[in-house]
Structures are given as C-alpha cells and as structure tokens.
C-alpha cells in the first residue's frame, strides 16, 4: 500500500499553516476571496508581466491568476511563491523597507514582522519549502478548510481504490467531511497533526485513519507508530459517505476539549 500521510501544523502567532501532502488547487478558494492580483517570487515563462516601478513579476486580474493556477495544476509543476494584492496603486505605495521585507519573506520563507501588508491588503502568502513542505499564511484561517477537506477526501479515494481488484479499480467518489467536524479537529492542528493513512484499516463499512500528534518531528511522518500513540481516529463510512472523529478521552482533555 503506497499511502501518503498528511501533515498540518498551525501557528496561531503568525497565522500560517505548514502542510505536507496537501497541495493547493484552484477550487480551494472561496470565490469571494479569490486573489485578484499576484506578485510572483519567480518568473514563469508564459505568464505575467514585469511592473516597471517595482520590477516585480505580477499577474493582474482574477483571470490571469486562474490561468496560472490551472496551468500548474494541469502540468503538475511547482507553483511560484506568491502574495496577493488589492491594486497596482497600493503595491506602488510600498516603501523600500516594505519591499525588502516582502523579498525576505519570499526567500527566507518567514516574515520579519507580519506576512499581511496593510498597503497590499493581502489575504494569503504561499510559500514552498524543502522536503515537500508548504507554508501558507491565511488572514482568515477558515479559508484553509476547503483545501483540507479536498485533500483528505482525495487520499481516502486513493486508499479505497487500492483495495479494489485490478479490474474494478477506478476513481472512488468520497464525501467531504463537514465544516463542523473540521472545526472540531482544528485545535489539533496547533500541535502538528499527522493524518496517518499508512496505518489505516477497515472494519466492515468503516475505514479508520489514525491521528498522531508529532509537533515538528517530521521524521515521524513516514514512520509507523504504535496504537498507544494514536490520539484517535478519523472514521469514514463507505455506505453513508459520512466522516466522524473519535478521539481518546485523554487526548480530548490535553488538546483543547475537542468533542469525541
């Protein structure tokens, strides 16, 4: 079984979420908050233009942003680091110090002060890190939830497909977990959560995916862990397409009183 474990670590101080195995796709955005313009850290060959005043490579307008994201998804290539911005006028109002902070953010993958610039009115910063890690700053953390829903459902679909016979293998539709369930899980994100598909198992119509707290010990992400180390399970019922969260009582007390 070639399953990919997922990882989520939320930093409430800077409002960034570190992930592994959870890509970013066009459909993950609420249309009301879709980026109108992007500053790109890199210069994709056939997309964007250089702004003469700042020398930034930019995408102007939601259509250009969509085209670029669709291309990276279709061609399966790495997306440039980027930050969204409200208007060209506001971008031109950046001071030299603010521009240097933005460049530092792109290249060091961390912010000197805040990743949210008042003049840009940005909602996001997207950064790729080594070893398959991704860091994304969200002005509104709930905007991460659709991305998480999709990624978990996609991995569950692959898991179920692998357990079909060769002649029956196909894309298996999987229901998305509810908003309420993600809100119940959210306190766990702050502790570095591993969604352990590699050690998943089936009991009747239910698939059980262990959950482990690994903080920033990423070596544990690909290692099997003892059942006593599981803080609970995500459970998916293949007959009802409903997800449930079942946490150990000790874990429930330790990690913020999440409803079991």
Tab-separated table of C-alpha atoms in Angstrom:
chain	number	residue	atom	x	y	z
A	1	UNK	CA	0.000	0.000	0.000
A	2	UNK	CA	1.540	3.301	-1.105
A	3	UNK	CA	-0.366	5.723	1.051
A	4	UNK	CA	0.654	9.300	1.709
A	5	UNK	CA	0.358	10.587	5.267
A	6	UNK	CA	-0.873	14.164	5.575
A	7	UNK	CA	0.524	16.773	7.945
A	8	UNK	CA	-0.953	20.012	9.286
A	9	UNK	CA	0.708	22.410	11.735
A	10	UNK	CA	-0.958	25.730	12.520
A	11	UNK	CA	0.954	28.654	14.048
A	12	UNK	CA	-1.564	30.990	15.661
A	13	UNK	CA	1.011	33.747	16.194
A	14	UNK	CA	1.737	34.315	12.503
A	15	UNK	CA	-1.437	32.701	11.093
A	16	UNK	CA	0.451	30.290	8.873
A	17	UNK	CA	-0.264	26.639	8.246
A	18	UNK	CA	2.560	24.235	7.444
A	19	UNK	CA	1.464	21.220	5.440
A	20	UNK	CA	2.805	18.189	3.664
A	21	UNK	CA	0.832	16.107	1.198
A	22	UNK	CA	-1.814	18.847	0.901
A	23	UNK	CA	-1.440	20.710	-2.373
A	24	UNK	CA	-3.165	23.943	-3.354
A	25	UNK	CA	-5.711	23.910	-6.155
A	26	UNK	CA	-7.909	26.479	-7.820
A	27	UNK	CA	-11.095	25.091	-6.303
A	28	UNK	CA	-9.805	25.546	-2.752
A	29	UNK	CA	-10.650	29.272	-2.795
A	30	UNK	CA	-13.919	30.859	-1.794
A	31	UNK	CA	-14.861	32.934	-4.854
A	32	UNK	CA	-15.474	35.956	-2.637
A	33	UNK	CA	-11.841	35.854	-1.539
A	34	UNK	CA	-10.173	34.691	-4.723
A	35	UNK	CA	-6.884	36.574	-5.339
A	36	UNK	CA	-7.359	39.491	-7.737
A	37	UNK	CA	-3.645	40.039	-8.377
A	38	UNK	CA	-0.413	38.237	-7.506
A	39	UNK	CA	3.218	39.199	-7.000
A	40	UNK	CA	5.308	36.184	-8.023
A	41	UNK	CA	8.663	35.370	-6.476
A	42	UNK	CA	9.687	33.585	-9.666
A	43	UNK	CA	9.092	34.411	-13.301
A	44	UNK	CA	7.039	31.731	-15.074
A	45	UNK	CA	7.862	31.783	-18.759
A	46	UNK	CA	4.476	32.428	-20.325
A	47	UNK	CA	2.628	34.170	-17.507
A	48	UNK	CA	2.565	37.637	-16.021
A	49	UNK	CA	4.455	40.818	-16.751
A	50	UNK	CA	7.104	42.902	-15.044
A	51	UNK	CA	5.969	46.002	-13.222
A	52	UNK	CA	8.326	48.797	-14.271
A	53	UNK	CA	8.157	50.624	-10.929
A	54	UNK	CA	8.904	47.699	-8.613
A	55	UNK	CA	10.371	45.162	-11.070
A	56	UNK	CA	8.033	42.548	-9.595
A	57	UNK	CA	6.635	39.857	-11.874
A	58	UNK	CA	2.884	40.175	-11.421
A	59	UNK	CA	-0.397	38.666	-12.526
A	60	UNK	CA	-3.157	41.222	-12.991
A	61	UNK	CA	-6.799	40.252	-12.696
A	62	UNK	CA	-8.514	37.098	-11.472
A	63	UNK	CA	-8.495	35.567	-14.966
A	64	UNK	CA	-4.707	35.687	-15.180
A	65	UNK	CA	-4.449	34.211	-11.695
A	66	UNK	CA	-6.838	31.384	-12.617
A	67	UNK	CA	-4.975	30.625	-15.838
A	68	UNK	CA	-1.687	30.380	-13.992
A	69	UNK	CA	-3.039	28.146	-11.219
A	70	UNK	CA	-4.814	25.923	-13.732
A	71	UNK	CA	-1.574	25.534	-15.681
A	72	UNK	CA	0.446	24.490	-12.624
A	73	UNK	CA	-2.254	22.008	-11.663
A	74	UNK	CA	-2.592	20.611	-15.191
A	75	UNK	CA	1.145	20.359	-15.862
A	76	UNK	CA	1.903	19.239	-12.283
A	77	UNK	CA	4.642	21.811	-11.831
A	78	UNK	CA	5.600	23.691	-8.693
A	79	UNK	CA	3.751	26.944	-8.152
A	80	UNK	CA	5.860	30.045	-7.568
A	81	UNK	CA	5.895	31.609	-4.130
A	82	UNK	CA	3.368	34.438	-4.242
A	83	UNK	CA	1.460	37.095	-2.349
A	84	UNK	CA	-1.848	38.572	-3.429
A	85	UNK	CA	-2.549	42.303	-3.535
A	86	UNK	CA	-5.580	44.510	-3.951
A	87	UNK	CA	-4.454	47.075	-6.545
A	88	UNK	CA	-1.451	48.300	-8.519
A	89	UNK	CA	-1.735	51.661	-6.783
A	90	UNK	CA	-1.430	50.078	-3.366
A	91	UNK	CA	1.533	47.976	-4.484
A	92	UNK	CA	3.287	51.106	-5.778
A	93	UNK	CA	2.841	52.679	-2.337
A	94	UNK	CA	5.171	50.118	-0.721
A	95	UNK	CA	8.239	51.700	0.845
A	96	UNK	CA	11.754	50.339	0.162
A	97	UNK	CA	11.712	48.806	3.648
A	98	UNK	CA	8.400	47.053	2.963
A	99	UNK	CA	9.708	45.762	-0.371
A	100	UNK	CA	12.779	44.365	1.361
A	101	UNK	CA	10.537	42.654	3.942
A	102	UNK	CA	8.499	41.135	1.126
A	103	UNK	CA	11.612	39.841	-0.654
A	104	UNK	CA	12.874	38.407	2.636
A	105	UNK	CA	9.535	36.633	3.092
A	106	UNK	CA	9.818	35.037	-0.350
A	107	UNK	CA	13.400	33.877	0.034
A	108	UNK	CA	13.649	33.047	3.753
A	109	UNK	CA	10.108	31.612	3.979
A	110	UNK	CA	9.414	33.623	7.122
A	111	UNK	CA	8.220	37.120	7.873
A	112	UNK	CA	10.236	39.788	9.662
A	113	UNK	CA	7.121	41.326	11.173
A	114	UNK	CA	3.811	40.289	9.615
A	115	UNK	CA	3.060	38.477	6.374
A	116	UNK	CA	-0.014	40.688	5.981
A	117	UNK	CA	0.832	44.066	4.488
A	118	UNK	CA	-1.607	46.883	5.150
A	119	UNK	CA	-0.970	48.521	1.776
A	120	UNK	CA	-1.368	45.291	-0.185
A	121	UNK	CA	-4.466	44.160	1.774
A	122	UNK	CA	-3.370	40.595	1.049
A	123	UNK	CA	-5.303	37.594	2.317
A	124	UNK	CA	-2.635	34.988	1.577
A	125	UNK	CA	1.055	34.266	1.185
A	126	UNK	CA	2.004	30.991	-0.492
A	127	UNK	CA	5.483	29.510	0.073
A	128	UNK	CA	7.091	26.204	-0.873
A	129	UNK	CA	9.801	24.727	1.355
A	130	UNK	CA	12.215	21.790	1.002
A	131	UNK	CA	11.175	18.174	1.612
A	132	UNK	CA	7.694	18.644	0.166
A	133	UNK	CA	6.591	21.116	2.824
A	134	UNK	CA	4.332	24.027	2.076
A	135	UNK	CA	3.665	27.104	4.194
A	136	UNK	CA	0.652	29.297	3.591
A	137	UNK	CA	-0.366	32.371	5.556
A	138	UNK	CA	-4.125	32.870	5.823
A	139	UNK	CA	-5.656	36.117	7.008
A	140	UNK	CA	-8.767	34.018	7.716
A	141	UNK	CA	-7.737	30.514	8.798
A	142	UNK	CA	-11.121	29.030	7.867
A	143	UNK	CA	-10.046	29.504	4.233
A	144	UNK	CA	-7.764	26.516	4.770
A	145	UNK	CA	-10.676	24.195	5.478
A	146	UNK	CA	-11.821	23.503	1.867
A	147	UNK	CA	-8.248	22.613	0.941
A	148	UNK	CA	-8.084	20.203	3.875
A	149	UNK	CA	-11.487	18.682	3.043
A	150	UNK	CA	-10.492	18.043	-0.560
A	151	UNK	CA	-7.080	16.587	0.285
A	152	UNK	CA	-8.418	14.151	2.881
A	153	UNK	CA	-11.213	13.017	0.547
A	154	UNK	CA	-8.754	12.584	-2.320
A	155	UNK	CA	-6.413	10.469	-0.223
A	156	UNK	CA	-9.345	8.403	1.028
A	157	UNK	CA	-10.409	7.816	-2.580
A	158	UNK	CA	-6.936	6.524	-3.467
A	159	UNK	CA	-6.926	4.269	-0.412
A	160	UNK	CA	-10.270	2.719	-1.315
A	161	UNK	CA	-9.240	2.342	-4.962
A	162	UNK	CA	-6.136	0.385	-3.999
A	163	UNK	CA	-8.273	-2.132	-2.143
A	164	UNK	CA	-10.386	-2.983	-5.158
A	165	UNK	CA	-9.458	-5.801	-7.504
A	166	UNK	CA	-7.448	-4.855	-10.584
A	167	UNK	CA	-10.486	-4.992	-12.899
A	168	UNK	CA	-12.655	-2.911	-10.553
A	169	UNK	CA	-10.127	-0.175	-9.860
A	170	UNK	CA	-11.350	3.294	-10.678
A	171	UNK	CA	-11.750	6.662	-9.042
A	172	UNK	CA	-13.865	6.099	-5.958
A	173	UNK	CA	-16.102	9.052	-5.023
A	174	UNK	CA	-15.688	10.090	-1.407
A	175	UNK	CA	-17.835	12.530	0.549
A	176	UNK	CA	-16.295	15.636	2.101
A	177	UNK	CA	-16.129	15.950	5.864
A	178	UNK	CA	-18.451	18.527	7.364
A	179	UNK	CA	-17.422	22.021	8.401
A	180	UNK	CA	-18.373	21.138	11.969
A	181	UNK	CA	-16.028	18.156	12.002
A	182	UNK	CA	-13.095	20.254	10.753
A	183	UNK	CA	-13.831	22.827	13.447
A	184	UNK	CA	-13.681	20.001	15.985
A	185	UNK	CA	-10.310	18.932	14.561
A	186	UNK	CA	-8.867	22.450	14.347
A	187	UNK	CA	-7.417	22.544	17.910
A	188	UNK	CA	-5.261	19.548	16.955
A	189	UNK	CA	-3.629	21.455	14.089
A	190	UNK	CA	-1.745	23.652	16.560
A	191	UNK	CA	0.126	20.597	17.840
A	192	UNK	CA	1.337	19.245	14.494
A	193	UNK	CA	-1.191	16.653	13.314
A	194	UNK	CA	-0.363	13.577	11.244
A	195	UNK	CA	-3.303	12.029	9.391
A	196	UNK	CA	-1.964	8.501	9.275
A	197	UNK	CA	-3.344	6.901	6.110
A	198	UNK	CA	-0.439	4.452	6.001
A	199	UNK	CA	-1.738	2.662	9.104
A	200	UNK	CA	-5.421	2.856	8.203
A	201	UNK	CA	-7.601	-0.232	8.472
A	202	UNK	CA	-11.119	-1.308	7.572
A	203	UNK	CA	-13.806	-2.744	9.843
A	204	UNK	CA	-16.958	-3.510	7.929
A	205	UNK	CA	-18.146	-0.340	6.190
A	206	UNK	CA	-15.859	1.871	8.277
A	207	UNK	CA	-12.326	2.932	7.431
A	208	UNK	CA	-10.263	4.057	10.428
A	209	UNK	CA	-7.424	6.548	9.845
A	210	UNK	CA	-5.224	7.012	12.942
A	211	UNK	CA	-4.334	10.501	14.126
A	212	UNK	CA	-0.984	11.290	15.718
A	213	UNK	CA	0.467	14.414	17.293
A	214	UNK	CA	4.040	14.780	16.024
A	215	UNK	CA	4.613	18.531	16.545
A	216	UNK	CA	7.544	19.416	14.256
A	217	UNK	CA	9.178	15.960	14.312
A	218	UNK	CA	8.772	15.334	10.605
A	219	UNK	CA	10.792	12.108	10.706
A	220	UNK	CA	7.698	10.585	12.343
A	221	UNK	CA	5.583	11.483	9.341
A	222	UNK	CA	6.671	8.429	7.342
A	223	UNK	CA	7.181	6.041	10.268
A	224	UNK	CA	4.651	3.601	11.675
A	225	UNK	CA	3.575	4.391	15.228
A	226	UNK	CA	2.258	2.180	17.997
A	227	UNK	CA	-1.516	2.142	18.579
A	228	UNK	CA	-0.934	3.662	22.028
A	229	UNK	CA	0.469	6.741	20.252
A	230	UNK	CA	-2.728	7.301	18.259
A	231	UNK	CA	-4.775	10.088	19.834
A	232	UNK	CA	-7.872	8.923	17.969
A	233	UNK	CA	-9.236	8.179	14.519
A	234	UNK	CA	-10.898	9.764	11.558
A	235	UNK	CA	-13.600	7.305	10.519
A	236	UNK	CA	-15.184	7.174	7.065
A	237	UNK	CA	-18.303	5.102	6.441
A	238	UNK	CA	-18.393	3.868	2.840
A	239	UNK	CA	-22.150	3.243	2.933
A	240	UNK	CA	-23.251	6.648	4.242
A	241	UNK	CA	-20.240	8.706	2.977
A	242	UNK	CA	-20.112	10.326	6.429
A	243	UNK	CA	-16.952	11.195	8.341
A	244	UNK	CA	-16.664	11.007	12.127
A	245	UNK	CA	-13.985	11.970	14.636
A	246	UNK	CA	-13.268	9.632	17.521
A	247	UNK	CA	-10.673	10.931	19.995
A	248	UNK	CA	-9.298	9.206	23.071
A	249	UNK	CA	-10.608	10.832	26.243
A	250	UNK	CA	-7.092	11.662	27.451
A	251	UNK	CA	-6.320	13.358	24.147
A	252	UNK	CA	-9.577	15.262	24.276
A	253	UNK	CA	-8.565	16.829	27.600
A	254	UNK	CA	-4.982	17.510	26.544
A	255	UNK	CA	-5.685	19.150	23.185
A	256	UNK	CA	-8.385	21.638	23.892
A	257	UNK	CA	-11.548	19.756	24.774
A	258	UNK	CA	-12.456	18.584	21.276
A	259	UNK	CA	-15.717	16.690	21.206
A	260	UNK	CA	-15.036	12.959	20.795
